[in-house]
Coordinates of C-alpha atoms in Angstrom, one line a residue:
M278 CA -47.0 -9.2 -30.6
T279 CA -44.2 -10.2 -28.7
T280 CA -40.8 -8.2 -27.3
S281 CA -37.7 -9.5 -27.4
Y282 CA -35.1 -8.2 -25.2
R283 CA -31.4 -8.4 -25.3
H284 CA -29.5 -10.3 -22.6
L285 CA -27.6 -7.5 -21.1
G286 CA -24.7 -9.8 -19.7
P287 CA -23.2 -10.4 -16.3
G288 CA -23.3 -6.6 -15.6
Y289 CA -20.8 -4.2 -14.2
R290 CA -19.9 -4.1 -10.7
K291 CA -19.6 -0.5 -8.8
G292 CA -19.0 -1.7 -5.1
P293 CA -22.4 -3.1 -3.9
I294 CA -24.0 -2.0 -7.1
L295 CA -24.8 -3.9 -10.1
L296 CA -25.0 -2.2 -13.5
R297 CA -26.4 -3.2 -17.1
G298 CA -26.6 -1.7 -20.4
N299 CA -26.8 1.8 -21.0
Q300 CA -26.7 2.4 -16.8
I301 CA -22.7 1.4 -17.3
P302 CA -20.9 4.6 -16.7
G303 CA -18.2 5.8 -18.9
E304 CA -15.5 6.4 -16.2
T305 CA -14.4 4.3 -13.0
S306 CA -14.5 5.6 -9.3
D307 CA -10.8 5.5 -9.5
K308 CA -10.3 7.6 -12.3
R309 CA -12.6 10.1 -11.1
L310 CA -10.7 10.2 -8.0
L311 CA -7.4 10.8 -9.8
D312 CA -9.1 13.5 -12.2
K313 CA -7.2 16.7 -12.2
S314 CA -10.1 18.9 -13.4
E315 CA -10.0 22.2 -12.9
S316 CA -13.0 23.0 -11.2
A317 CA -13.4 23.4 -7.9
D318 CA -16.0 20.6 -7.2
W319 CA -13.6 18.4 -5.9
V320 CA -13.5 20.4 -2.7
H321 CA -17.0 19.0 -2.1
Q322 CA -16.8 15.7 -3.4
D323 CA -13.9 14.5 -2.0
P324 CA -14.8 14.5 1.7
W325 CA -17.5 12.0 1.1
R326 CA -15.2 10.0 -1.5
V327 CA -13.1 9.5 1.9
L328 CA -16.1 8.0 3.5
R329 CA -16.5 5.8 0.6
I330 CA -13.2 4.9 0.6
Q331 CA -13.2 4.2 4.5
S332 CA -16.5 1.9 3.7
E333 CA -14.5 -0.2 1.2
F334 CA -11.7 -1.1 4.1
V335 CA -14.3 -1.9 6.5
E336 CA -16.3 -4.1 4.4
G337 CA -13.4 -5.8 3.1
F338 CA -12.0 -6.4 6.5
G339 CA -15.3 -7.8 7.7
A340 CA -15.7 -10.0 4.9
L341 CA -12.4 -11.4 5.6
A342 CA -11.4 -11.3 8.9
E343 CA -12.3 -14.9 9.6
L344 CA -11.1 -16.3 6.4
G345 CA -8.0 -17.9 8.1
P346 CA -4.7 -18.8 6.4
A347 CA -4.9 -17.9 2.7
I348 CA -2.7 -18.1 -0.7
S349 CA -3.2 -15.4 -3.5
I350 CA -3.1 -16.5 -7.2
F351 CA -2.5 -14.0 -9.7
G352 CA -2.3 -14.4 -13.5
S353 CA -4.1 -12.9 -16.6
A354 CA -7.6 -12.4 -17.4
R355 CA -7.0 -13.1 -20.8
T356 CA -6.1 -16.8 -20.5
K357 CA -8.7 -18.9 -22.2
P358 CA -9.8 -22.3 -20.6
D359 CA -7.9 -24.7 -23.1
H360 CA -4.4 -22.9 -22.2
P361 CA -1.7 -24.6 -20.3
D362 CA -1.6 -21.8 -18.1
Y363 CA -5.4 -22.0 -17.2
E364 CA -4.6 -25.7 -16.0
L365 CA -1.6 -24.9 -14.1
A366 CA -3.5 -22.3 -11.8
H367 CA -6.4 -24.8 -11.3
T368 CA -3.8 -27.5 -10.3
C369 CA -2.4 -24.7 -7.9
A370 CA -5.3 -23.9 -6.3
R371 CA -6.2 -27.4 -5.8
L372 CA -2.7 -28.0 -3.8
V373 CA -3.4 -25.0 -1.8
V374 CA -6.7 -26.1 -0.7
E375 CA -5.4 -29.6 -0.2
R376 CA -2.8 -27.9 2.1
G377 CA -5.3 -26.3 4.3
Y378 CA -5.4 -22.9 2.6
A379 CA -8.0 -20.7 1.2
V380 CA -7.4 -19.4 -2.2
I381 CA -7.8 -15.6 -3.1
T382 CA -7.9 -14.4 -6.4
G383 CA -9.2 -11.1 -8.5
G384 CA -12.7 -12.9 -8.6
G385 CA -12.4 -12.3 -12.8
P386 CA -12.0 -14.5 -15.6
G387 CA -8.5 -16.4 -17.0
V388 CA -6.1 -17.3 -14.7
M389 CA -8.3 -16.0 -11.9
E390 CA -11.3 -18.2 -12.8
A391 CA -8.8 -21.2 -13.0
G392 CA -7.6 -20.6 -9.7
N393 CA -11.1 -20.3 -8.1
R394 CA -12.6 -23.2 -10.0
G395 CA -9.7 -25.1 -8.6
A396 CA -10.3 -24.0 -5.1
Y397 CA -14.4 -24.5 -5.4
E398 CA -13.8 -28.0 -7.0
A399 CA -11.8 -29.1 -4.0
D400 CA -14.2 -28.1 -1.7
G401 CA -11.8 -25.0 -0.3
V402 CA -12.9 -21.2 0.6
S403 CA -12.6 -19.9 -3.0
V404 CA -12.3 -15.9 -2.6
G405 CA -12.7 -13.5 -5.4
L406 CA -11.6 -9.7 -4.9
G407 CA -13.3 -8.0 -7.9
I408 CA -12.5 -4.4 -9.2
E409 CA -14.7 -1.7 -11.0
L410 CA -13.1 -1.6 -14.8
P411 CA -14.9 -0.6 -17.9
F412 CA -14.3 -4.0 -19.5
E413 CA -15.3 -5.8 -16.4
Q414 CA -16.9 -9.4 -17.0
G415 CA -18.0 -9.7 -13.6
M416 CA -17.2 -12.2 -10.7
N417 CA -16.4 -15.7 -12.3
E418 CA -19.0 -18.2 -10.8
Y419 CA -16.6 -20.3 -9.1
V420 CA -16.1 -17.7 -6.5
N421 CA -18.1 -18.6 -2.9
L422 CA -16.8 -15.7 -1.3
G423 CA -16.6 -12.4 -3.4
V424 CA -16.0 -8.7 -2.5
N425 CA -16.2 -5.9 -4.9
F426 CA -13.8 -3.0 -4.7
R427 CA -14.2 0.6 -6.5
Y428 CA -10.3 1.2 -5.7
F429 CA -7.4 -0.5 -6.4
F430 CA -5.5 0.5 -3.3
A431 CA -8.1 -1.0 -1.2
R432 CA -8.4 -4.4 -2.8
K433 CA -4.6 -4.4 -2.7
T434 CA -4.4 -4.0 1.0
M435 CA -6.9 -7.1 1.2
F436 CA -4.8 -9.2 -1.3
V437 CA -1.5 -8.3 1.1
K438 CA -3.2 -8.7 4.5
Y439 CA -5.1 -11.6 4.0
A440 CA -2.6 -13.9 2.2
S441 CA 0.3 -15.8 3.5
G442 CA 2.0 -15.7 0.0
F443 CA 1.5 -15.0 -3.8
I444 CA 1.8 -17.7 -6.5
V445 CA 2.1 -15.5 -9.8
L446 CA 1.7 -17.1 -13.1
P447 CA 2.1 -15.4 -16.5
G448 CA -0.1 -12.4 -16.8
G449 CA 0.2 -8.5 -18.0
F450 CA 0.2 -5.2 -16.7
G451 CA -1.9 -6.0 -13.5
T452 CA -0.2 -8.9 -12.6
F453 CA 3.1 -7.0 -13.0
D454 CA 1.6 -4.3 -10.8
E455 CA 0.6 -6.7 -7.9
L456 CA 3.8 -8.2 -8.3
F457 CA 5.7 -5.6 -8.1
E458 CA 3.6 -4.2 -5.0
A459 CA 4.4 -7.4 -3.3
L460 CA 8.1 -7.4 -4.0
T461 CA 8.3 -3.6 -2.9
L462 CA 6.7 -4.1 0.6
V463 CA 9.0 -7.2 1.3
Q464 CA 12.1 -5.3 0.0
T465 CA 10.9 -2.2 2.4
H466 CA 10.3 -4.2 5.1
K467 CA 6.6 -3.0 5.0
I468 CA 5.7 -6.9 5.4
T469 CA 7.9 -9.9 6.6
E470 CA 7.7 -13.8 6.1
F471 CA 6.2 -13.5 2.7
P472 CA 7.1 -15.7 -0.2
I473 CA 6.7 -14.6 -3.7
V474 CA 6.7 -17.7 -6.3
L475 CA 6.3 -16.9 -10.1
V476 CA 5.6 -19.8 -12.2
G477 CA 6.8 -20.5 -15.9
K478 CA 10.4 -20.2 -16.1
D479 CA 10.4 -19.0 -20.0
Y480 CA 7.9 -16.5 -19.5
W481 CA 9.5 -14.9 -16.5
A482 CA 13.1 -15.1 -17.8
G483 CA 13.5 -11.9 -19.8
L484 CA 12.2 -10.1 -17.0
I485 CA 14.5 -11.5 -14.4
A486 CA 17.4 -11.0 -16.9
W487 CA 16.3 -7.2 -17.0
L488 CA 16.4 -7.0 -13.6
K489 CA 19.9 -8.4 -13.0
D490 CA 21.7 -7.1 -15.9
S491 CA 20.2 -3.7 -16.0
V492 CA 18.4 -2.7 -12.7
A493 CA 20.9 -4.3 -10.2
K494 CA 23.9 -3.5 -12.4
R495 CA 23.1 0.4 -12.7
G496 CA 22.6 0.3 -8.8
M497 CA 19.0 0.7 -8.7
I498 CA 18.2 -2.1 -6.7
N499 CA 20.7 -4.4 -4.9
P500 CA 21.6 -7.8 -6.3
A501 CA 20.4 -9.5 -3.4
D502 CA 16.8 -8.2 -4.2
V503 CA 16.6 -10.6 -7.1
D504 CA 16.3 -13.3 -4.5
L505 CA 13.0 -11.9 -3.1
F506 CA 11.0 -14.5 -5.2
H507 CA 11.3 -18.0 -6.4
V508 CA 10.8 -19.1 -10.1
V509 CA 9.6 -22.7 -10.8
D510 CA 7.7 -24.3 -13.5
T511 CA 5.2 -26.7 -11.8
A512 CA 2.3 -26.0 -9.8
E513 CA 3.8 -28.8 -7.1
E514 CA 7.1 -26.6 -6.6
A515 CA 4.8 -23.3 -6.6
V516 CA 2.7 -24.8 -4.1
Q517 CA 5.1 -26.3 -1.9
I518 CA 7.3 -23.5 -1.6
V519 CA 4.4 -21.0 -0.6
A520 CA 2.5 -23.6 2.1
D521 CA 5.7 -24.9 3.6
H522 CA 6.8 -21.4 4.5
A523 CA 3.3 -20.4 5.8
D524 CA 3.3 -23.3 7.8
S525 CA 6.5 -22.8 9.4
V526 CA 5.6 -19.1 10.1
H527 CA 2.0 -20.4 11.6
A528 CA 3.9 -23.0 13.5
A529 CA 6.1 -20.4 15.0
A530 CA 3.4 -18.0 15.7
L531 CA 1.2 -20.8 17.6
E532 CA 4.1 -21.8 19.8
S533 CA 5.2 -18.1 21.1
F534 CA 1.4 -17.6 21.6
S535 CA 1.5 -20.8 23.4
D536 CA 4.9 -19.6 25.3
S537 CA 3.3 -16.6 26.5
D538 CA 0.0 -18.2 28.3
E539 CA 2.1 -20.2 30.2
E540 CA 2.5 -19.5 34.0
P541 CA 5.5 -18.2 35.4
V542 CA 7.5 -20.8 37.3
E543 CA 8.7 -19.7 41.0
G544 CA 11.9 -20.1 42.2

């Protein structure tokens, strides 16, 4: 008698732990962290959570410290391989690698997979920053440097710290979250010299009109804040804007470093 086993799929990542089948939990670490339970158990649990959060930062910094210059590509996890946005992300990633940069994505399917695939097939560094989600489909197969996170805020820090700019393709709430996080950091001068490029003028037109006609007109943002990002239609335009800017910043940094090493001239 033979026993047949059901294939359990790519599994569920919980930090460094892989879970499959009935081992997959019903709640994520983020949800448990933010739970406002009436129980006083959190008094005893949260100090340990702080150590876990600390470990995520330490592991992320350690994994990416020697990455070198990189550009993040964002977009929907729902994008299918036969959709034009998939090919657009793939081309963006290839061009990014050709300009000498690594590619960072969220490590999942859709646009993220396309970005990692483009980088991998161009013999570049293909980074995936995964996140624990109830419907997580695992790290895509084109990632050659992957880090899995339990907490969104730790993951977001890695996106910003190790990227020289963002290329944002059409996406949903997760994409909007990353986009507005970056815009807020630029607007409040928490980060500088950071280009953000939206790809797909038709897709982003409604959002941009709302920002100009509703948000700016009501005084919720300055009219100039709408100029904190660029909007283009092609991969070539997107990569040129981000990579040219990053090149100039890195050149200026090298020149400044070189000047600081010069011996003082005696008069």
